[in-house]
Tab-separated table of C-alpha atoms in Angstrom:
chain	number	residue	atom	x	y	z
A	76	VAL	CA	37.667	158.862	82.301
A	77	VAL	CA	40.014	156.966	80.534
A	78	GLN	CA	37.656	157.346	77.495
A	79	GLU	CA	36.981	160.225	78.244
A	80	ILE	CA	41.042	161.912	78.261
A	81	GLU	CA	41.687	159.525	74.993
A	82	SER	CA	39.418	160.951	73.250
A	83	GLU	CA	40.680	164.616	74.029
A	84	ILE	CA	44.036	163.678	72.803
A	85	ILE	CA	42.662	161.542	69.811
A	86	PHE	CA	40.589	165.010	68.811
A	87	GLY	CA	43.177	167.117	69.687
A	88	LEU	CA	41.791	169.007	72.703
A	89	ARG	CA	44.878	168.031	74.405
A	90	HIS	CA	48.436	168.420	72.320
A	91	PRO	CA	51.911	166.314	72.756
A	92	PHE	CA	53.598	167.258	76.441
A	93	GLU	CA	50.619	168.519	77.661
A	94	THR	CA	50.809	167.900	81.350
A	95	LEU	CA	48.148	165.751	82.715
A	96	SER	CA	48.087	166.925	86.155
A	97	GLU	CA	46.728	164.565	88.875
A	98	ASP	CA	45.199	167.333	90.962
A	99	ALA	CA	43.139	169.040	87.865
A	100	LEU	CA	42.143	165.690	86.863
A	101	MET	CA	40.642	164.744	90.370
A	102	GLU	CA	38.776	167.951	90.766
A	103	ARG	CA	37.461	167.983	87.173
A	104	PHE	CA	36.505	164.407	87.632
A	105	ASP	CA	35.899	164.379	91.003
A	106	ILE	CA	37.634	160.788	91.912
A	107	LYS	CA	40.248	160.138	94.010
A	108	ARG	CA	44.039	160.123	93.604
A	109	HIS	CA	44.480	156.355	93.137
A	110	VAL	CA	42.095	156.385	90.661
A	111	VAL	CA	43.413	159.291	88.830
A	112	ARG	CA	46.650	157.098	88.785
A	113	GLN	CA	44.958	153.888	87.596
A	114	VAL	CA	43.473	156.097	84.759
A	115	LEU	CA	47.429	157.451	83.760
A	116	VAL	CA	48.308	153.556	84.087
A	117	ASN	CA	45.952	152.501	81.373
A	118	LEU	CA	46.670	155.821	79.215
A	119	VAL	CA	50.340	155.353	79.277
A	120	ASN	CA	49.679	151.361	78.927
A	121	LYS	CA	48.172	152.252	75.590
A	122	GLY	CA	50.814	154.452	74.770
A	123	ILE	CA	49.492	157.655	74.299
A	124	VAL	CA	50.687	159.251	78.137
A	125	GLU	CA	54.012	158.955	79.161
A	126	LYS	CA	54.958	159.107	82.784
A	127	GLU	CA	58.454	158.896	84.295
A	128	ALA	CA	59.107	158.498	88.160
A	129	GLY	CA	58.464	161.455	90.256
A	130	LYS	CA	57.300	163.443	87.465
A	131	SER	CA	54.005	164.580	85.904
A	132	ALA	CA	52.594	162.814	82.946
A	133	HIS	CA	52.171	164.198	79.515
A	134	VAL	CA	50.934	163.679	76.081
A	135	ARG	CA	52.846	161.323	74.089
A	136	PHE	CA	54.930	163.049	71.164
A	137	PHE	CA	55.189	161.026	68.068
A	138	PRO	CA	58.693	162.330	66.214
A	139	ALA	CA	58.081	161.816	62.662
A	140	ALA	CA	60.334	158.764	62.254
A	141	ASP	CA	58.246	157.037	64.986
A	142	VAL	CA	55.345	157.450	62.523
A	143	GLU	CA	56.565	156.096	59.624
A	144	GLN	CA	57.205	153.254	61.764
A	145	ILE	CA	54.222	152.758	63.407
A	146	TYR	CA	52.134	152.695	60.359
A	147	GLU	CA	54.365	150.218	58.784
A	148	VAL	CA	53.697	148.099	61.019
A	149	ARG	CA	50.333	148.336	61.110
A	150	ALA	CA	50.198	148.236	57.411
A	151	HIS	CA	51.871	144.679	57.466
A	152	LEU	CA	49.746	143.502	60.762
A	153	HIS	CA	46.667	144.051	59.064
A	154	ALA	CA	47.738	142.745	55.819
A	155	LEU	CA	48.930	139.722	58.017
A	156	ALA	CA	45.812	139.059	59.176
A	157	VAL	CA	43.881	139.427	56.082
A	158	LYS	CA	45.920	136.903	54.968
A	159	ILE	CA	45.038	134.227	57.556
A	160	MET	CA	41.589	135.421	57.714
A	161	PRO	CA	39.328	132.389	56.716
A	162	LEU	CA	37.003	133.234	53.731
A	163	PRO	CA	34.363	133.593	53.391
A	164	LEU	CA	33.674	135.256	56.621
A	165	PRO	CA	30.808	134.312	58.836
A	166	THR	CA	26.972	135.277	58.281
A	167	ASP	CA	26.882	137.000	61.243
A	168	THR	CA	30.573	139.011	61.124
A	169	ILE	CA	29.076	139.897	57.739
A	170	GLU	CA	26.261	141.533	59.873
A	171	LYS	CA	28.106	143.281	62.439
A	172	LEU	CA	30.391	144.905	60.038
A	173	TRP	CA	26.811	146.060	57.881
A	174	GLN	CA	25.515	147.149	61.420
A	175	HIS	CA	29.131	149.290	61.928
A	176	GLN	CA	29.104	151.029	58.672
A	177	ARG	CA	25.379	152.176	59.617
A	178	GLU	CA	26.106	153.422	62.616
A	179	HIS	CA	29.234	155.084	61.186
A	180	LYS	CA	27.308	156.928	58.148
A	181	GLN	CA	24.767	158.027	60.798
A	182	ALA	CA	27.372	159.209	63.219
A	183	VAL	CA	28.593	161.218	60.048
A	184	GLU	CA	25.682	162.584	59.194
A	185	ARG	CA	25.148	163.704	62.513
A	186	GLY	CA	28.999	165.423	62.687
A	187	ASP	CA	29.371	163.355	65.901
A	188	LEU	CA	32.770	162.460	65.641
A	189	ARG	CA	33.535	160.541	69.044
A	190	ALA	CA	30.418	157.740	67.454
A	191	THR	CA	31.967	158.221	64.362
A	192	HIS	CA	35.421	156.902	65.638
A	193	VAL	CA	33.634	154.564	67.560
A	194	ALA	CA	32.292	153.137	64.971
A	195	ASN	CA	35.327	153.029	62.754
A	196	ASP	CA	36.994	151.092	65.402
A	197	LEU	CA	34.252	148.658	65.448
A	198	PHE	CA	34.234	147.865	62.475
A	199	HIS	CA	37.686	147.434	61.760
A	200	SER	CA	38.104	145.322	65.013
A	201	THR	CA	35.553	143.205	63.652
A	202	LEU	CA	36.778	142.806	60.496
A	203	LEU	CA	40.198	142.238	61.785
A	204	GLY	CA	39.504	139.855	64.290
A	205	ALA	CA	37.866	137.261	61.908
A	206	CYS	CA	41.304	136.297	61.596
A	207	GLY	CA	41.152	134.371	64.557
A	208	ASN	CA	44.469	134.645	65.620
A	209	LYS	CA	43.913	136.565	69.682
A	210	TYR	CA	47.481	137.593	69.813
A	211	LEU	CA	47.534	139.323	66.625
A	212	VAL	CA	44.278	141.122	67.095
A	213	ASN	CA	45.653	142.468	70.392
A	214	THR	CA	48.947	143.731	68.369
A	215	ILE	CA	46.884	145.726	65.727
A	216	GLN	CA	44.602	147.284	68.901
A	217	HIS	CA	47.940	148.314	70.307
A	218	TYR	CA	49.419	149.601	67.190
A	219	GLU	CA	45.473	151.556	66.776
A	220	TRP	CA	45.895	152.866	70.153
A	221	LEU	CA	49.446	154.607	69.363
A	222	SER	CA	47.935	155.729	65.892
A	223	ASN	CA	44.790	157.236	67.644
A	224	PRO	CA	46.691	160.585	68.662
A	225	ILE	CA	48.545	160.715	65.566
A	226	ARG	CA	45.922	161.816	63.235
A	227	SER	CA	45.006	164.623	65.446
A	228	TYR	CA	48.595	166.440	65.294
A	229	GLY	CA	47.933	167.842	62.046
C-alpha cells in the first residue's frame, strides 16, 4: 500500500495538499484502520506526506526554496559518496549496475514508468551504496524520497 500511494504521488496522480482519507484508503485497499495509520506513518517518515495531530494526512507541498535546498543537499551527498567510494568498484557491483541498466532500458522500451523508476533507483542506490558508509547511504535515500514527488510537480 505504501508503494502504491508513493507511486501515485511520484507520478503526479496525487497532488500537493491532496487529502489522504483514512476511510477512503481502508475501503480502497480493504485494510483495517491501524494498517492505514501505519501506511501514513511510513509516508510521513519518507517526507512526502504530512499529518498534524487531529487532522487528515495530505500530500506534502514543496515550495521552490525547499526544492532548491533539497537538490543542493543531494548534490553534496552524491559528491561525498563518490569521493569516499573505493575504486575500482568490485566486479560484482559492476555486474549489478549493468543488470539495473538493462532492466531500466527494458522498462523504458515497454513504457513501464514504475519499473523504469524502480530500476533507476536500484542503479543509483547500488552505485552510491558502494561508498560503504551506511549513514551516508541512508541520508541519500531520505533525500531521494523527498525529491521523488517534486519531479511530478511540472
